[in-house]
C-alpha positions as YAML, in Angstrom:
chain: A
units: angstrom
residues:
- id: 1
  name: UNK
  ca: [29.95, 123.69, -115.02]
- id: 2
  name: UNK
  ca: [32.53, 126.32, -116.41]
- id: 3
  name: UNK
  ca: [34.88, 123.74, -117.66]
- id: 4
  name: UNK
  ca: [31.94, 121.33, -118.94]
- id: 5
  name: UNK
  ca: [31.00, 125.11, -121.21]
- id: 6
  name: UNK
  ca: [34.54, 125.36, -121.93]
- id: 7
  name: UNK
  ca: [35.11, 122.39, -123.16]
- id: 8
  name: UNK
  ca: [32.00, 122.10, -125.67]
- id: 9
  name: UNK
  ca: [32.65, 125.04, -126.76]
- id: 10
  name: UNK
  ca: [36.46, 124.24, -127.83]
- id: 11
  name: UNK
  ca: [35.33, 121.10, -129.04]
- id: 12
  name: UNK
  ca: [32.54, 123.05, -131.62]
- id: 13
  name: UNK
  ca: [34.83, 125.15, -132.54]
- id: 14
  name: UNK
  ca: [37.76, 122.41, -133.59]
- id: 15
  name: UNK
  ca: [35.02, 120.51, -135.06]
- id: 16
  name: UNK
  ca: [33.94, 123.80, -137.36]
- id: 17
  name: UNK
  ca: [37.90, 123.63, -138.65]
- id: 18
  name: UNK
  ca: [37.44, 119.99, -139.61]
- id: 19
  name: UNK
  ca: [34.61, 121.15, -141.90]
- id: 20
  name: UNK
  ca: [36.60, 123.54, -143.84]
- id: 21
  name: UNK
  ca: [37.71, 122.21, -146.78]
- id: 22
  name: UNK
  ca: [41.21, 123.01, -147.88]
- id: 23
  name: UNK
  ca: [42.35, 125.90, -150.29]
- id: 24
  name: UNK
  ca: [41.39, 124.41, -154.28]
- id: 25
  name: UNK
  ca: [44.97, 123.64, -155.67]
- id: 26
  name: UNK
  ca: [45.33, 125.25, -159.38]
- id: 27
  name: UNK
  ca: [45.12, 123.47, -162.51]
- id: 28
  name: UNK
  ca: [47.99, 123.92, -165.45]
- id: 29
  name: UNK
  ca: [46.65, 123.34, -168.86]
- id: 30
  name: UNK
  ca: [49.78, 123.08, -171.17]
- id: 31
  name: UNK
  ca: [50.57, 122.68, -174.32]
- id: 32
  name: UNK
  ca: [52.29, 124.15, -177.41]
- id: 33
  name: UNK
  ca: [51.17, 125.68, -180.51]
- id: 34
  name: UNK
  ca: [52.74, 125.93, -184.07]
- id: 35
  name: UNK
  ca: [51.75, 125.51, -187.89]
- id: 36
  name: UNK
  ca: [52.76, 123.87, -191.17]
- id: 37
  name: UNK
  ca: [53.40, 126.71, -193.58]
- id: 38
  name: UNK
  ca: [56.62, 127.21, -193.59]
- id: 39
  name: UNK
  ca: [56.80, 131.38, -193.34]
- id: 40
  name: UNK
  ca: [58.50, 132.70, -190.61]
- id: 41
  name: UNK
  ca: [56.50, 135.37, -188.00]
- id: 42
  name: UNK
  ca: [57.52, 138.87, -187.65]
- id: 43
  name: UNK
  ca: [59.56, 139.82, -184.66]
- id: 44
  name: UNK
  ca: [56.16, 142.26, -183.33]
- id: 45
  name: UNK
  ca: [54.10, 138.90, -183.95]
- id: 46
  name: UNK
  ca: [51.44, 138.61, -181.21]
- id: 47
  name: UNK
  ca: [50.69, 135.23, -179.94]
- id: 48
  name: UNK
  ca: [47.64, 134.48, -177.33]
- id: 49
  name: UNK
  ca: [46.13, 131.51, -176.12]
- id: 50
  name: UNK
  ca: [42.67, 131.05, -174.38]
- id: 51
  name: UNK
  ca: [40.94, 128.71, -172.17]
- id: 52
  name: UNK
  ca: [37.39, 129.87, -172.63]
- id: 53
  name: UNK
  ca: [33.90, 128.24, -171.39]
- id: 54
  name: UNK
  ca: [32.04, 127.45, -174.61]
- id: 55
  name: UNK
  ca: [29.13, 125.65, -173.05]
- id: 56
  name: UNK
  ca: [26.37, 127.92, -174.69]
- id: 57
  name: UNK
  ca: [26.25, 127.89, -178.03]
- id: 58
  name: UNK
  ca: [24.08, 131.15, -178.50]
- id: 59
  name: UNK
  ca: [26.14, 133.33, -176.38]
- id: 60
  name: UNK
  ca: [30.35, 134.20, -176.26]
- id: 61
  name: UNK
  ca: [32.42, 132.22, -174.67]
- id: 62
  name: UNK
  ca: [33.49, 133.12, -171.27]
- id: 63
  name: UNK
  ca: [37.32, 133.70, -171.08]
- id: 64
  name: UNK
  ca: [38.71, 131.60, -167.81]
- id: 65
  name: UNK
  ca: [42.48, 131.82, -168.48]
- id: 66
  name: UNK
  ca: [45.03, 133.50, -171.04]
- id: 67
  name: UNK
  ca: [48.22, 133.57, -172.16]
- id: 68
  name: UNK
  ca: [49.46, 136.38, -174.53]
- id: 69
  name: UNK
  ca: [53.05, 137.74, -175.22]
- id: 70
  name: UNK
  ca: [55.25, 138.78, -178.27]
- id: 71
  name: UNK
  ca: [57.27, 136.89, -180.57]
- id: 72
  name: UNK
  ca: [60.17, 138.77, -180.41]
- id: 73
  name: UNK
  ca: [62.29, 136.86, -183.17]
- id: 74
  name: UNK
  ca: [60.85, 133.47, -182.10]
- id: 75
  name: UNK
  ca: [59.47, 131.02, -184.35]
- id: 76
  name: UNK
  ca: [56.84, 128.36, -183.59]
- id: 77
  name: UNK
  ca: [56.18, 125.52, -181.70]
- id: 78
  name: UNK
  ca: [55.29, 128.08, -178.61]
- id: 79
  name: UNK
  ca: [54.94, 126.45, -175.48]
- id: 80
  name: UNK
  ca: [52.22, 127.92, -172.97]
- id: 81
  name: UNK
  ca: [50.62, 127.31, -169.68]
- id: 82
  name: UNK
  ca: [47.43, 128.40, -168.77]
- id: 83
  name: UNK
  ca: [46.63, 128.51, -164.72]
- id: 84
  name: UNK
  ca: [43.36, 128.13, -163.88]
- id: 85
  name: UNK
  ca: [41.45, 128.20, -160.47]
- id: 86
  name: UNK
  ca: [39.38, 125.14, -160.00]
- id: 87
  name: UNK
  ca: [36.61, 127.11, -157.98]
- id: 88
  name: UNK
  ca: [36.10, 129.08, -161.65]
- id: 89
  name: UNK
  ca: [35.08, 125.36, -162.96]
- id: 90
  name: UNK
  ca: [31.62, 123.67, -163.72]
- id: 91
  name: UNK
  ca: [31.75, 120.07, -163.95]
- id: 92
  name: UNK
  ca: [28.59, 120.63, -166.57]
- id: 93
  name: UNK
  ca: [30.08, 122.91, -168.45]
- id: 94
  name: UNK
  ca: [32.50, 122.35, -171.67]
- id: 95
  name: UNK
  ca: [36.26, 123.90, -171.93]
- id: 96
  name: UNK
  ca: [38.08, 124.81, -174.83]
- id: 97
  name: UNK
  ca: [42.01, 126.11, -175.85]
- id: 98
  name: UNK
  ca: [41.87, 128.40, -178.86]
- id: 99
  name: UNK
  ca: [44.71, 130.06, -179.92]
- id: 100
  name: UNK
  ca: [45.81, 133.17, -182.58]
- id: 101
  name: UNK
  ca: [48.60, 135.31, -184.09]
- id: 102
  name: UNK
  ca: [48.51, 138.45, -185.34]
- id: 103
  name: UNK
  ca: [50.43, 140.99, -186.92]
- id: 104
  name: UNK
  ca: [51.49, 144.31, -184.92]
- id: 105
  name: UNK
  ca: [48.84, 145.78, -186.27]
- id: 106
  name: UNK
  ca: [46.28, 143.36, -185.13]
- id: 107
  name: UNK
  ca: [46.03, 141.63, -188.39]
- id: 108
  name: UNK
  ca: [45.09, 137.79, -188.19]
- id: 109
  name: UNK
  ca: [47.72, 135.67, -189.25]
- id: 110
  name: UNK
  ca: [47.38, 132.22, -187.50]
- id: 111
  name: UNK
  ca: [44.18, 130.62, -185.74]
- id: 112
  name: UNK
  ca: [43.23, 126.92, -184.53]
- id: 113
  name: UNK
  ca: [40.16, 125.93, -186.92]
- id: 114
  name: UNK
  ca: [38.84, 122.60, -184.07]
- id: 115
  name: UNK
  ca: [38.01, 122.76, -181.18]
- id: 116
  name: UNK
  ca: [40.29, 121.68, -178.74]
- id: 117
  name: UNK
  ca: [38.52, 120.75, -175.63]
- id: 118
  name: UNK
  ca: [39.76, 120.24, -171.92]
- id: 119
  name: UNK
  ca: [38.04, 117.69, -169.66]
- id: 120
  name: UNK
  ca: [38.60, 118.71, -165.69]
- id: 121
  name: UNK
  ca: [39.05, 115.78, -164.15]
- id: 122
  name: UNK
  ca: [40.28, 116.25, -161.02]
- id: 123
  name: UNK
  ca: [44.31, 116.48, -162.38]
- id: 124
  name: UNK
  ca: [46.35, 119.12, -161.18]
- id: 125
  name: UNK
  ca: [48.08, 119.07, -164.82]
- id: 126
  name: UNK
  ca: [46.72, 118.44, -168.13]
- id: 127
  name: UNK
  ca: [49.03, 118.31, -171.21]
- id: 128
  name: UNK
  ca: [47.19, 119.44, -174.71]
- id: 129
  name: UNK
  ca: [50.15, 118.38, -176.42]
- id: 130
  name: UNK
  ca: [50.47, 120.68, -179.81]
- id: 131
  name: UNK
  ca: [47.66, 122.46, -181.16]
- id: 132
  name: UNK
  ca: [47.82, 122.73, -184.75]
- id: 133
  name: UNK
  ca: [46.93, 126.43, -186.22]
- id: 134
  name: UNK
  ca: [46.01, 127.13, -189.73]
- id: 135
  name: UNK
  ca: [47.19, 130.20, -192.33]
- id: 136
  name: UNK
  ca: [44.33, 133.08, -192.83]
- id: 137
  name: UNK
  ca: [44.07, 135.01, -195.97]
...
């Protein structure tokens, strides 16, 4: 009787591990960024990159990943990689990249104008390829 208890209960419990699903494995959205004009940034340029939920249009955008550094003498194309946890995702919602530069002081110098949307499709890697950003006045 004790080893007939035993045993169902070793058995539940190694069937309870089977139903675990394993960790979510990350998803890398990369890409690179750069524009036409030909002006070259400041070294204190400041260069961020978002992956944002845009699904509602009457409310922000929910920020899911970002990238953001300085240019410290570096010109464009930028390269980035945005890591995003797959549990943050919503197969019904949309996904977006959007990316700016700015001055030192915060001034807007550079920002993508279309949207540049990401479909999750179950790859562990999606390339954007180059995001094109256009000159503000």
């Amino acid at each position: 009787m004790v080893r007939a208890v035993l045993f169902g209960l070793s058995a539940f419990s190694l069937a309870a591990c089977a139903t675990i699903p394993p960790a979510e494995q990350p998803v890398s959205v990369t890409g690179s960024i750069t524009y036409r004009e030909r002006v070259a940034l400041p070294p204190t340029a400041q260069v961020e990159v978002t992956l944002a939920d845009v699904s509602l249009m009457d409310a922000p955008s929910k920020t899911i990943a970002q990238q953001a550094f300085t240019a410290d003498g570096r010109q464009v194309p930028f390269a980035f990689s945005l890591t995003v946890d797959q549990r943050l995702l919503d197969p019904r919602h949309s996904y977006a990249v959007s990316a700016r530069i700015t001055d030192a002081s915060g001034k807007l110098m550079f920002i993508t104008d279309t949207r540049n949307s990401v479909t999750f499709d179950g790859r562990r890697a999606i390339d954007l390829g180059t995001l094109m950003l256009v000159k503000t006045h």
